[in-house]
JSON list of C-alpha atoms in Angstrom, two decimals:
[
{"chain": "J", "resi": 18, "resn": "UNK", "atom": "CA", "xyz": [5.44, -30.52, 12.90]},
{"chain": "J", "resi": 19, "resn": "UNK", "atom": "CA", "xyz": [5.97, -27.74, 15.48]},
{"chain": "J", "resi": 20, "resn": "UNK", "atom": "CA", "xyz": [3.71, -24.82, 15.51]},
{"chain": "J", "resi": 21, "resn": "UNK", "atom": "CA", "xyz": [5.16, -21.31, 16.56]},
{"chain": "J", "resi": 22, "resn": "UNK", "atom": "CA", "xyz": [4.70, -17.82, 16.21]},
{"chain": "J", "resi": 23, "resn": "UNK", "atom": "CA", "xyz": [6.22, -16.38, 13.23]},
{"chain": "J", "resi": 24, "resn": "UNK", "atom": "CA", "xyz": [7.49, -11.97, 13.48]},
{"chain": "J", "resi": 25, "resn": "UNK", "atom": "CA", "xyz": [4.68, -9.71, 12.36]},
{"chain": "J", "resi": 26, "resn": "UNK", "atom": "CA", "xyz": [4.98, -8.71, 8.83]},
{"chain": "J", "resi": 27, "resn": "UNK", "atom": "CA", "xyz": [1.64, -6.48, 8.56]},
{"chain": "J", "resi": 28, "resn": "UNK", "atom": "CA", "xyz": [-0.78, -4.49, 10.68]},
{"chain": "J", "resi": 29, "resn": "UNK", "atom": "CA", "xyz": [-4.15, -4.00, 8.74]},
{"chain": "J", "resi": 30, "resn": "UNK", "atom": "CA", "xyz": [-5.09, -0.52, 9.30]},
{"chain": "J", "resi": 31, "resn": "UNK", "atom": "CA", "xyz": [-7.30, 1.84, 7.43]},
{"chain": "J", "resi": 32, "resn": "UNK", "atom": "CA", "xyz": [-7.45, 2.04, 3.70]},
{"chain": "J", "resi": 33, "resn": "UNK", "atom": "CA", "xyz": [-5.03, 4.11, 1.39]},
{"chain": "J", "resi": 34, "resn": "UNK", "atom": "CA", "xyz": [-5.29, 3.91, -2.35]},
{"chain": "J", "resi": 35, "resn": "UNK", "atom": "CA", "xyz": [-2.88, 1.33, -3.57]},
{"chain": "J", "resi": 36, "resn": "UNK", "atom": "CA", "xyz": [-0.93, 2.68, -6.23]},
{"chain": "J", "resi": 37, "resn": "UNK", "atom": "CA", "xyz": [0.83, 0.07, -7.81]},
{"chain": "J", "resi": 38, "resn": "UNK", "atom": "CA", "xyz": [-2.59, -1.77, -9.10]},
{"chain": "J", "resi": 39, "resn": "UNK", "atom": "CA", "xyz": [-2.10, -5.25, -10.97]},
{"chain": "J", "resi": 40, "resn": "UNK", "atom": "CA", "xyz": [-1.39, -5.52, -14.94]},
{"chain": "J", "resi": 41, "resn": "UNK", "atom": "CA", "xyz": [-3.13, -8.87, -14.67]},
{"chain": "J", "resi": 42, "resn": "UNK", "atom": "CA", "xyz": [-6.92, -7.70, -14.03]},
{"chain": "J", "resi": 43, "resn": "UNK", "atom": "CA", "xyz": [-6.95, -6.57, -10.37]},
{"chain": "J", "resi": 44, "resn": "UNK", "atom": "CA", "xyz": [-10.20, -4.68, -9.28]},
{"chain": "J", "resi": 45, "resn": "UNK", "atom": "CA", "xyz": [-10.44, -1.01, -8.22]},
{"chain": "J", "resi": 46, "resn": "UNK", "atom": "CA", "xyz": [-12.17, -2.21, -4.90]},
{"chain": "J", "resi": 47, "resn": "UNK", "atom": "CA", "xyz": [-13.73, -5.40, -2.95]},
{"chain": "J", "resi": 48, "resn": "UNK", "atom": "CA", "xyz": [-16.35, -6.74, -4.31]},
{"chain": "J", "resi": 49, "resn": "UNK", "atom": "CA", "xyz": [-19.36, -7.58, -2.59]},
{"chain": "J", "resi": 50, "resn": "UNK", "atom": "CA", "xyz": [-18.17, -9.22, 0.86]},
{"chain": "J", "resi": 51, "resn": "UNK", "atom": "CA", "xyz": [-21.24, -11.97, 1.52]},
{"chain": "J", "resi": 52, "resn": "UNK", "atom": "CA", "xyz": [-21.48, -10.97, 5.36]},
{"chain": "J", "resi": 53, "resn": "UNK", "atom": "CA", "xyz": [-21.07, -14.62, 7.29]},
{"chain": "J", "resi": 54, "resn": "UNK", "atom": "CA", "xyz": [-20.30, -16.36, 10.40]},
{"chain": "J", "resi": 55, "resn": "UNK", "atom": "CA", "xyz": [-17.75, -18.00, 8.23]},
{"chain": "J", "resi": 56, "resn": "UNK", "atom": "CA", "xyz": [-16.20, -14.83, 7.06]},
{"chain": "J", "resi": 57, "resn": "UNK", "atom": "CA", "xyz": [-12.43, -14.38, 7.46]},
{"chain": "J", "resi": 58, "resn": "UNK", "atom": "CA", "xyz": [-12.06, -10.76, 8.97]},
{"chain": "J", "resi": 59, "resn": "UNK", "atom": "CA", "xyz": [-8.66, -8.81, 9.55]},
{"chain": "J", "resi": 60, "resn": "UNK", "atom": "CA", "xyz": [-6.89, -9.65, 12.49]},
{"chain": "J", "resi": 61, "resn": "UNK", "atom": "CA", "xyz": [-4.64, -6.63, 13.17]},
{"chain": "J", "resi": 62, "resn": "UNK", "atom": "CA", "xyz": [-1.89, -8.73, 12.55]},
{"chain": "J", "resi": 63, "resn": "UNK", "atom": "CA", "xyz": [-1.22, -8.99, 8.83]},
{"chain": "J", "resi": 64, "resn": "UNK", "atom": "CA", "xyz": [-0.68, -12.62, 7.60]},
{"chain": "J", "resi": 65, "resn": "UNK", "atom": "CA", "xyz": [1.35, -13.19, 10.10]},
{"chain": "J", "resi": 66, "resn": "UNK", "atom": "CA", "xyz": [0.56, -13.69, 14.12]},
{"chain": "J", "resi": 67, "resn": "UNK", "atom": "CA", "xyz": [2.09, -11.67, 16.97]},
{"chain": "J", "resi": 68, "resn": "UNK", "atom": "CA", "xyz": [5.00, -13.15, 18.13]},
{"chain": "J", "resi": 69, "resn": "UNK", "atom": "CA", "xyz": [4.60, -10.98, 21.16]},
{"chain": "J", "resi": 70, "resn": "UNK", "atom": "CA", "xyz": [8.44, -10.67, 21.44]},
{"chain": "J", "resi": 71, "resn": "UNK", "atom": "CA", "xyz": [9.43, -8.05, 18.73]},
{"chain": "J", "resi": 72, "resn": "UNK", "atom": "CA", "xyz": [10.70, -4.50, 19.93]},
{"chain": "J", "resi": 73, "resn": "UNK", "atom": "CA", "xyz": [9.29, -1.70, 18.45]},
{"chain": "J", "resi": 74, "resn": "UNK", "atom": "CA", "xyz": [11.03, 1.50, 19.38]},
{"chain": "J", "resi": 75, "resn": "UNK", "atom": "CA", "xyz": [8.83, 4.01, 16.79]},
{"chain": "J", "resi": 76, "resn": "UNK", "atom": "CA", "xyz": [11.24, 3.49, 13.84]},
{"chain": "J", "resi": 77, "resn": "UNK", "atom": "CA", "xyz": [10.48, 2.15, 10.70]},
{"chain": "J", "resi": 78, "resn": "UNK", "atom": "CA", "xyz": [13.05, 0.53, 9.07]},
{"chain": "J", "resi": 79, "resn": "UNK", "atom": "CA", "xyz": [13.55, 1.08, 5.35]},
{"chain": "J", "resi": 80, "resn": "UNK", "atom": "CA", "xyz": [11.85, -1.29, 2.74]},
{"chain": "J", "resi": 81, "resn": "UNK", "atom": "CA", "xyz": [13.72, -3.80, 1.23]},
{"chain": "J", "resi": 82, "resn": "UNK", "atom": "CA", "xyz": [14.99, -4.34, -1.86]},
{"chain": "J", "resi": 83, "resn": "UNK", "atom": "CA", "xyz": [14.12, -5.50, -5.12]},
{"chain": "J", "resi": 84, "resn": "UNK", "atom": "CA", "xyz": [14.01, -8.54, -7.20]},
{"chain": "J", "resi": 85, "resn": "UNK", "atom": "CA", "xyz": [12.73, -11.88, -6.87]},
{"chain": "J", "resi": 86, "resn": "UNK", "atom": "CA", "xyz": [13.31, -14.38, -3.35]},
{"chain": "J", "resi": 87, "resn": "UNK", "atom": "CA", "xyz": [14.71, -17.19, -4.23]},
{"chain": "J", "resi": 88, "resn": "UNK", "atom": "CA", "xyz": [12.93, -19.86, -5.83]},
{"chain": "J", "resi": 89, "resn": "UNK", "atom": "CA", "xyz": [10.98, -17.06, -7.50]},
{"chain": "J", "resi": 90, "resn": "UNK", "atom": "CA", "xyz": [7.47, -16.39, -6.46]},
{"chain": "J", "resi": 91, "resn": "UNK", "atom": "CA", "xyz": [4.16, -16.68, -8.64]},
{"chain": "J", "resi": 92, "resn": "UNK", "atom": "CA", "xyz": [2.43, -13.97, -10.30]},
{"chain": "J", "resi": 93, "resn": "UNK", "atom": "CA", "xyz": [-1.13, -13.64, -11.30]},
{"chain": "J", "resi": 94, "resn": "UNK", "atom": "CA", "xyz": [-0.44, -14.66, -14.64]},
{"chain": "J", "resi": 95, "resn": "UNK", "atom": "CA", "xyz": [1.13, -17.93, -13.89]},
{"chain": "J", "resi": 96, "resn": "UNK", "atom": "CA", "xyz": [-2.63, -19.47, -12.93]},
{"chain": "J", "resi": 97, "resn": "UNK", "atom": "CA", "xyz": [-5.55, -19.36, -14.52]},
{"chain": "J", "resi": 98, "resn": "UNK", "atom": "CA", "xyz": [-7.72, -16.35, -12.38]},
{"chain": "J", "resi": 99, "resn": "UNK", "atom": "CA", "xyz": [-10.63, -17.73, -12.24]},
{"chain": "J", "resi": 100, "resn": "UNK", "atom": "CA", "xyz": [-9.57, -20.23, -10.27]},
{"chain": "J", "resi": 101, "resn": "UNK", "atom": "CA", "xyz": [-10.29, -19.19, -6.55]},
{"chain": "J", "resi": 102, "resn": "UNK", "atom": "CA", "xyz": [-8.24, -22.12, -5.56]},
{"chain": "J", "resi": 103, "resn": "UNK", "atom": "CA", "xyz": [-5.33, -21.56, -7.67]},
{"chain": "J", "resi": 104, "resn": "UNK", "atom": "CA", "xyz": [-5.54, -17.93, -7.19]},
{"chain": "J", "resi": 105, "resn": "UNK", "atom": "CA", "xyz": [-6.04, -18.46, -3.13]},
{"chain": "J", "resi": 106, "resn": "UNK", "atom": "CA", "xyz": [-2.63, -20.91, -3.91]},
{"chain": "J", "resi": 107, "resn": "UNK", "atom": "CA", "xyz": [-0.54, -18.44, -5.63]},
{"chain": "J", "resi": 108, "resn": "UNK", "atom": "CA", "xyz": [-1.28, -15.56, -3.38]},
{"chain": "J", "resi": 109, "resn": "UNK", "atom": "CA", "xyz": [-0.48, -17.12, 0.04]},
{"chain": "J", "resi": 110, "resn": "UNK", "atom": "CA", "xyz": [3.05, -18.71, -1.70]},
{"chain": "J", "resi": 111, "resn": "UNK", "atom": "CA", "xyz": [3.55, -14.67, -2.55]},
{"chain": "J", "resi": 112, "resn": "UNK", "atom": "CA", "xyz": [2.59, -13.07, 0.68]},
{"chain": "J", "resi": 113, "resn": "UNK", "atom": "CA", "xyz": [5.10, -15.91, 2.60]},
{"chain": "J", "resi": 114, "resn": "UNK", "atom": "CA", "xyz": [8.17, -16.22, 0.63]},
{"chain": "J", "resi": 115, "resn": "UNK", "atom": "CA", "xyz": [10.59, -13.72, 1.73]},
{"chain": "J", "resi": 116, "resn": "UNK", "atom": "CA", "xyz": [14.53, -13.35, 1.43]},
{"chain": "J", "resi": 117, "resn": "UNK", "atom": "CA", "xyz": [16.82, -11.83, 3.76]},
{"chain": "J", "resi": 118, "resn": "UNK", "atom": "CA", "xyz": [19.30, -11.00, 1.42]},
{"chain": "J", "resi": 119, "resn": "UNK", "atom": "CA", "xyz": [16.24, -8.81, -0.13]},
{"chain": "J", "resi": 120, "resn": "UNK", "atom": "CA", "xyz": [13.84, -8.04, 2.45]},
{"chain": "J", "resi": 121, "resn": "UNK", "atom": "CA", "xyz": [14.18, -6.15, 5.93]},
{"chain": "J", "resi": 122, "resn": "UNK", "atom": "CA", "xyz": [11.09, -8.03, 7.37]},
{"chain": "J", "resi": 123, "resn": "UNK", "atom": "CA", "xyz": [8.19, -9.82, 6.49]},
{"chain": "J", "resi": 124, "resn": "UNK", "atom": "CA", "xyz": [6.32, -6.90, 5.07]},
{"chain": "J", "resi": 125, "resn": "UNK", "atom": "CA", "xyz": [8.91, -7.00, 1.85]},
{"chain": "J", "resi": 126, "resn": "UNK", "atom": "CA", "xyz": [6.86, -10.43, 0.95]},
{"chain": "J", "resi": 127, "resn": "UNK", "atom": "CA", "xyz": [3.75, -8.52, 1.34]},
{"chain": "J", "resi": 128, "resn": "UNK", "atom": "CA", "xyz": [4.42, -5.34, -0.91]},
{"chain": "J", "resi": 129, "resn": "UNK", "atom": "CA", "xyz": [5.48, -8.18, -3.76]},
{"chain": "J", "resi": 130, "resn": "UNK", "atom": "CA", "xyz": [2.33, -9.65, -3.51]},
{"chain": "J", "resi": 131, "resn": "UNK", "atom": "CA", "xyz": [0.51, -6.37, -3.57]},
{"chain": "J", "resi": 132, "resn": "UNK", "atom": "CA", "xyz": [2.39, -5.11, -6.23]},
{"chain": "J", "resi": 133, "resn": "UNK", "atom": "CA", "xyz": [1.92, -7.98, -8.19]},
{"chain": "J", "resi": 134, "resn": "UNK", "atom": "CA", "xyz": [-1.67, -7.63, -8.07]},
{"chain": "J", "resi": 135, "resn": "UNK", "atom": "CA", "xyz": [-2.96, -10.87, -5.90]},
{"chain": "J", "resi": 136, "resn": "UNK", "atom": "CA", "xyz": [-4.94, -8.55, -3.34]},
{"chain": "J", "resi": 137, "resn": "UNK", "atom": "CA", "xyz": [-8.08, -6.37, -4.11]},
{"chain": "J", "resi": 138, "resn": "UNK", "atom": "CA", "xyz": [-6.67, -2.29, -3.81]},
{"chain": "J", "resi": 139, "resn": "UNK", "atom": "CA", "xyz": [-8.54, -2.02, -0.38]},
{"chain": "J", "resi": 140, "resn": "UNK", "atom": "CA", "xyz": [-6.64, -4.94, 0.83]},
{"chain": "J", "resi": 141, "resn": "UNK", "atom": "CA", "xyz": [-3.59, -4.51, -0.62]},
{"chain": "J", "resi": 142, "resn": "UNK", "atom": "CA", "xyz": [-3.52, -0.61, 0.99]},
{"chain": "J", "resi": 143, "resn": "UNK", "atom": "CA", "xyz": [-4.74, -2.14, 4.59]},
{"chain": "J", "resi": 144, "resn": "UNK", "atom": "CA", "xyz": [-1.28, -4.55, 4.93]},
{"chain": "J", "resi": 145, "resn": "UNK", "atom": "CA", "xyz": [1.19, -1.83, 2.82]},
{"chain": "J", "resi": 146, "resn": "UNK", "atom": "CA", "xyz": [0.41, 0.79, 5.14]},
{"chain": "J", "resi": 147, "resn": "UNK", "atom": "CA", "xyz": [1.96, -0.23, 8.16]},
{"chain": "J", "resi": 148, "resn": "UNK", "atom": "CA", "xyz": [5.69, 0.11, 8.45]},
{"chain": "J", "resi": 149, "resn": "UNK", "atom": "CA", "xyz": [7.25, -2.10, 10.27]},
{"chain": "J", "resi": 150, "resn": "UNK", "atom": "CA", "xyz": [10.12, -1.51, 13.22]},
{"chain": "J", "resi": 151, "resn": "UNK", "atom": "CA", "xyz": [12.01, -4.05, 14.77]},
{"chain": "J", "resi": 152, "resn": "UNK", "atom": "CA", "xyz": [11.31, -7.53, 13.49]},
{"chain": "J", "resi": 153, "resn": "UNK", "atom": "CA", "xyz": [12.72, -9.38, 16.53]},
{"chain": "J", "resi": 154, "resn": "UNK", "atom": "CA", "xyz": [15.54, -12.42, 16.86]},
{"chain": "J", "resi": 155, "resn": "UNK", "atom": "CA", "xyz": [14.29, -15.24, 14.43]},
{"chain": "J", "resi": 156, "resn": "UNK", "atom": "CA", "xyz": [14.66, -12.51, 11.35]},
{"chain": "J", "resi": 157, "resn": "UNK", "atom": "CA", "xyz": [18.02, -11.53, 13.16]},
{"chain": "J", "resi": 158, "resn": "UNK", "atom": "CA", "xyz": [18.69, -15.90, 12.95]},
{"chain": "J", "resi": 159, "resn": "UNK", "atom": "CA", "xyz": [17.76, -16.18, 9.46]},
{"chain": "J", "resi": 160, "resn": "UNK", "atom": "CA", "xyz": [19.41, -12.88, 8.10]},
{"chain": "J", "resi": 161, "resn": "UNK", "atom": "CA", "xyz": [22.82, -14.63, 9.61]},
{"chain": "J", "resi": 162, "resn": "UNK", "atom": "CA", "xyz": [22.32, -17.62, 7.43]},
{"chain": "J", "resi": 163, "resn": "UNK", "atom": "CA", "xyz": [21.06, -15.36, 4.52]},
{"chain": "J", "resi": 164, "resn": "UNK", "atom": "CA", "xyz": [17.81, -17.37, 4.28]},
{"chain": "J", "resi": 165, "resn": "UNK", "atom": "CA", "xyz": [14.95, -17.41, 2.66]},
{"chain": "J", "resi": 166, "resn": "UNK", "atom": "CA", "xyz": [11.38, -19.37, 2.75]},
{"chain": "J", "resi": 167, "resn": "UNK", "atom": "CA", "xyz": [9.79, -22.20, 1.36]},
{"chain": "J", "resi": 168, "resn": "UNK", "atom": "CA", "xyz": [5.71, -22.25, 1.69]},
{"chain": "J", "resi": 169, "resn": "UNK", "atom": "CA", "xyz": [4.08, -25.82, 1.07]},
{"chain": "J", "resi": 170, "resn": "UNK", "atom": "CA", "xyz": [0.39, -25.36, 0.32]},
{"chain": "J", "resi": 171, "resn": "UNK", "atom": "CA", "xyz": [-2.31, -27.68, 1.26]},
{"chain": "J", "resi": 172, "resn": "UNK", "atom": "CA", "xyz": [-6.04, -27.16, 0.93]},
{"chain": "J", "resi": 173, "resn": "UNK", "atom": "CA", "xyz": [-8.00, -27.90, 4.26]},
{"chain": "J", "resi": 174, "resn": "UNK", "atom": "CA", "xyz": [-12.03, -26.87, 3.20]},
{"chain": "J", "resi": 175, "resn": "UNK", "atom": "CA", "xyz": [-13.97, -25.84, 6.21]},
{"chain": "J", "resi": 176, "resn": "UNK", "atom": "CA", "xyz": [-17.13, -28.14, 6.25]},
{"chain": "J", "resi": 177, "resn": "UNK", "atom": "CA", "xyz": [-18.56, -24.88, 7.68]},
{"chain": "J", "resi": 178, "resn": "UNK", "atom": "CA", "xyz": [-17.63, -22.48, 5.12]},
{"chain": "J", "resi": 179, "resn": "UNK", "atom": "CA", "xyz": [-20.27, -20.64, 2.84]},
{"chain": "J", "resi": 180, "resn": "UNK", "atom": "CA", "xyz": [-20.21, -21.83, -0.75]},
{"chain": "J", "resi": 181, "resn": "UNK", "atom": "CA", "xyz": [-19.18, -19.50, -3.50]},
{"chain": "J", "resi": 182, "resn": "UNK", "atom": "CA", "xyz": [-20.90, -16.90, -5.12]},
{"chain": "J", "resi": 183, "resn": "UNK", "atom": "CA", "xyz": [-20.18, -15.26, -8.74]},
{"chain": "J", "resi": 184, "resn": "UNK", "atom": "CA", "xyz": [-18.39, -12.26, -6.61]},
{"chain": "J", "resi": 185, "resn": "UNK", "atom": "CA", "xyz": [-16.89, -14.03, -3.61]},
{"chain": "J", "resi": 186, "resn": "UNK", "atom": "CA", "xyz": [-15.24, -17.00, -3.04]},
{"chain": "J", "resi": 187, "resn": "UNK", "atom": "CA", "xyz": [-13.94, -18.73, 0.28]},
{"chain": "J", "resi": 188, "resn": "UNK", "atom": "CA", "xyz": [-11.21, -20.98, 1.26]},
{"chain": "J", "resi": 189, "resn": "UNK", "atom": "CA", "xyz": [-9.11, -22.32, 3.78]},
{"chain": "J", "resi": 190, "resn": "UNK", "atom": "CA", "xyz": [-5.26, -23.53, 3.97]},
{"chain": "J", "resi": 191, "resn": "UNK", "atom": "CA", "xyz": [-2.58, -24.99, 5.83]},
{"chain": "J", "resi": 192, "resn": "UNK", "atom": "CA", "xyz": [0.66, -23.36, 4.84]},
{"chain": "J", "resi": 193, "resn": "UNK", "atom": "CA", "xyz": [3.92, -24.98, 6.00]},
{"chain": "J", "resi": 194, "resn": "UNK", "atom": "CA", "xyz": [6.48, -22.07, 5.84]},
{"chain": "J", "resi": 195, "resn": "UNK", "atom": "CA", "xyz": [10.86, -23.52, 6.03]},
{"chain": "J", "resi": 196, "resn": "UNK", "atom": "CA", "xyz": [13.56, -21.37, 6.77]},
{"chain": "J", "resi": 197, "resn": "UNK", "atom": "CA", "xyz": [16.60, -22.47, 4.28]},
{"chain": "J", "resi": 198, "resn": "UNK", "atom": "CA", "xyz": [19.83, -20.75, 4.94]},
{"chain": "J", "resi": 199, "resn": "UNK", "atom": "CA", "xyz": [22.03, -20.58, 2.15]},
{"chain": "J", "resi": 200, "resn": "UNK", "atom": "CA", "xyz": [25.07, -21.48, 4.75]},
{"chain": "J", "resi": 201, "resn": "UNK", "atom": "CA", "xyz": [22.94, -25.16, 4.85]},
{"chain": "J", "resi": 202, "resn": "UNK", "atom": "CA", "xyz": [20.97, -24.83, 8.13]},
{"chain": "J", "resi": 203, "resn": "UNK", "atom": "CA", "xyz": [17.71, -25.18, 8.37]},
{"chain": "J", "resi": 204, "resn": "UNK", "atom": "CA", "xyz": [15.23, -23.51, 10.69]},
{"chain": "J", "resi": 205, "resn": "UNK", "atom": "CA", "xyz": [12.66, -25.07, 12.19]},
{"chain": "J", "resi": 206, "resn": "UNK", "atom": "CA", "xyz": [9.03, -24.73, 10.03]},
{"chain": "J", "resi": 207, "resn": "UNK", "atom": "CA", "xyz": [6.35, -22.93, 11.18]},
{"chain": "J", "resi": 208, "resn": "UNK", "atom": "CA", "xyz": [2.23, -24.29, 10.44]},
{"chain": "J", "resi": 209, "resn": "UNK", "atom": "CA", "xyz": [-0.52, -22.12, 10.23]},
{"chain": "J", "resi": 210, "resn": "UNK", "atom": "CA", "xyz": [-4.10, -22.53, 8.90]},
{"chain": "J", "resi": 211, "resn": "UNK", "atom": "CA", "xyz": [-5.38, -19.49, 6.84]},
{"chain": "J", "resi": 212, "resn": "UNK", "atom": "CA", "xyz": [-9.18, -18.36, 6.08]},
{"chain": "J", "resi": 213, "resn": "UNK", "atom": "CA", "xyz": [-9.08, -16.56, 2.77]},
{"chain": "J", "resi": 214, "resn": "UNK", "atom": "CA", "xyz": [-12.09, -14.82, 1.52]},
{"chain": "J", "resi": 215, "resn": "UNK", "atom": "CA", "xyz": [-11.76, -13.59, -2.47]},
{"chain": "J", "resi": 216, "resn": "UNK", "atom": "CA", "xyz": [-13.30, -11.22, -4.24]},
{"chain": "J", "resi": 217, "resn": "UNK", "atom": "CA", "xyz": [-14.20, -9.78, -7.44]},
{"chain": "J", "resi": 218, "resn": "UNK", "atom": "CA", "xyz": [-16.30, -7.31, -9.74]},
{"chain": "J", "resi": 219, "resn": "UNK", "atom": "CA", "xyz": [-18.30, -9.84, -11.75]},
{"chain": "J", "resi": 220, "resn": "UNK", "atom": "CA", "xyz": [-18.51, -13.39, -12.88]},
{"chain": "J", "resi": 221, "resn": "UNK", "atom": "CA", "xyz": [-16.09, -14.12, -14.77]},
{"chain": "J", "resi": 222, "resn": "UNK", "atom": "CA", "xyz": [-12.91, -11.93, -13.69]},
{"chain": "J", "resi": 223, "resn": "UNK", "atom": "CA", "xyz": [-10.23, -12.43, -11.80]},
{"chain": "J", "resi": 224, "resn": "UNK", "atom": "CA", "xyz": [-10.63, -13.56, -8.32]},
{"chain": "J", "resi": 225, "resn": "UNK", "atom": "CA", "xyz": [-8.47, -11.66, -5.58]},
{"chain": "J", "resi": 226, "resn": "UNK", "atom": "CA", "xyz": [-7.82, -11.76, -2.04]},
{"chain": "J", "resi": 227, "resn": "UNK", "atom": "CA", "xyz": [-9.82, -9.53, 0.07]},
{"chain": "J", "resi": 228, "resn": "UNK", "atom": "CA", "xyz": [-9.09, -11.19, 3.66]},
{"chain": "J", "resi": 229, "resn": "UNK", "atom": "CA", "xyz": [-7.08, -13.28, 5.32]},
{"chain": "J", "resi": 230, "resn": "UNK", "atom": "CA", "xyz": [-7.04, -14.33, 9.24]},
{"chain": "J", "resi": 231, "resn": "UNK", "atom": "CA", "xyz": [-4.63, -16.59, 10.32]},
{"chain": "J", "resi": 232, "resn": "UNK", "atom": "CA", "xyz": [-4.63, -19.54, 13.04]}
]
């Protein structure tokens, strides 16, 4: 399957509190980072890579709008969340499905997962912040077709990786993301491996995503 550069969706930038916290157990901050090799750090980038051909003229463009992308999404309810797997699963399906007959760019997906509470506040206020300007021809491609995204989720463990603590958790997928026009064409999927580090307060609470980096 080809591999290519998807348009950014996020640039992680310096915290602001995030104001719409989860119903389903989110923290009030990251919890104890284990400090690593291993460790997934932000990239600048957001989920997403640099496509290195979107135009950014200083304007934000407005946020999209609501409801749910097609398909629906997950929410933290919908898996048990103290499951850093199935709470690493549900997250990255939430933070890739987007809509362009919701969403102005990629950073729509990432305020739903946010606001749904898969992301510790710190995180969560690192990817909101930015606003995105122009997100470049393949948006302009699938916002003729009206399409939307499919994400197919496989885990890929990192022999490497640290093993879990009771406060943070690490993991590592390969996320197959499909455009799907509702006009019937198809865009070509895009493959990325992502390093996911989770976090949270105490043993025994929900797990949450407090960095991702993206290959």
């Amino acid at each position: 399957m080809m591999r290519r550069p998807m348009l950014a969706a996020a640039v992680v930038a310096a915290a602001l509190a995030l104001s719409a916290c989860s119903t389903n157990g989110a923290q009030d901050d990251d919890a104890h980072p284990a400090p690593s090799p291993h460790r997934p750090t932000a990239t600048g980038t957001g989920p997403y890579p640099d496509p290195g051909n979107t135009v950014d003229d200083g304007s934000p463009l407005p946020v999209g709008k609501g409801g749910r992308p097609h398909g629906g999404i997950p929410s933290p309810g919908d898996v048990r969340q103290t499951d850093a797997t199935a709470v690493t699963r549900g997250a990255l399906a939430a933070m890739w499905t987007s809509d362009t007959t919701l969403d102005t760019t990629l950073q729509d997906a990432i305020r739903r997962a946010a606001r749904a509470g898969w992301l510790t506040p710190t995180y969560a206020a690192q990817l909101t912040k930015h606003q995105p300007t122009a997100p470049g021809a393949e948006w302009a491609e699938w916002s003729r077709h009206r399409a939307y995204t499919t994400v197919h989720i496989k885990a890929t463990p990192d022999a490497g990786q640290p093993a879990d603590t009771g406060t943070t958790a690490y993991r590592q997928m390969t996320l197959t993301v499909t455009p799907h026009g509702r006009d019937k064409w198809a865009g070509q999927p895009a493959t990325y491996t992502v390093f996911v580090v989770l976090s949270r307060t105490d043993k025994g609470k929900p797990w949450r995503l407090s960095a991702t980096t993206v290959q």
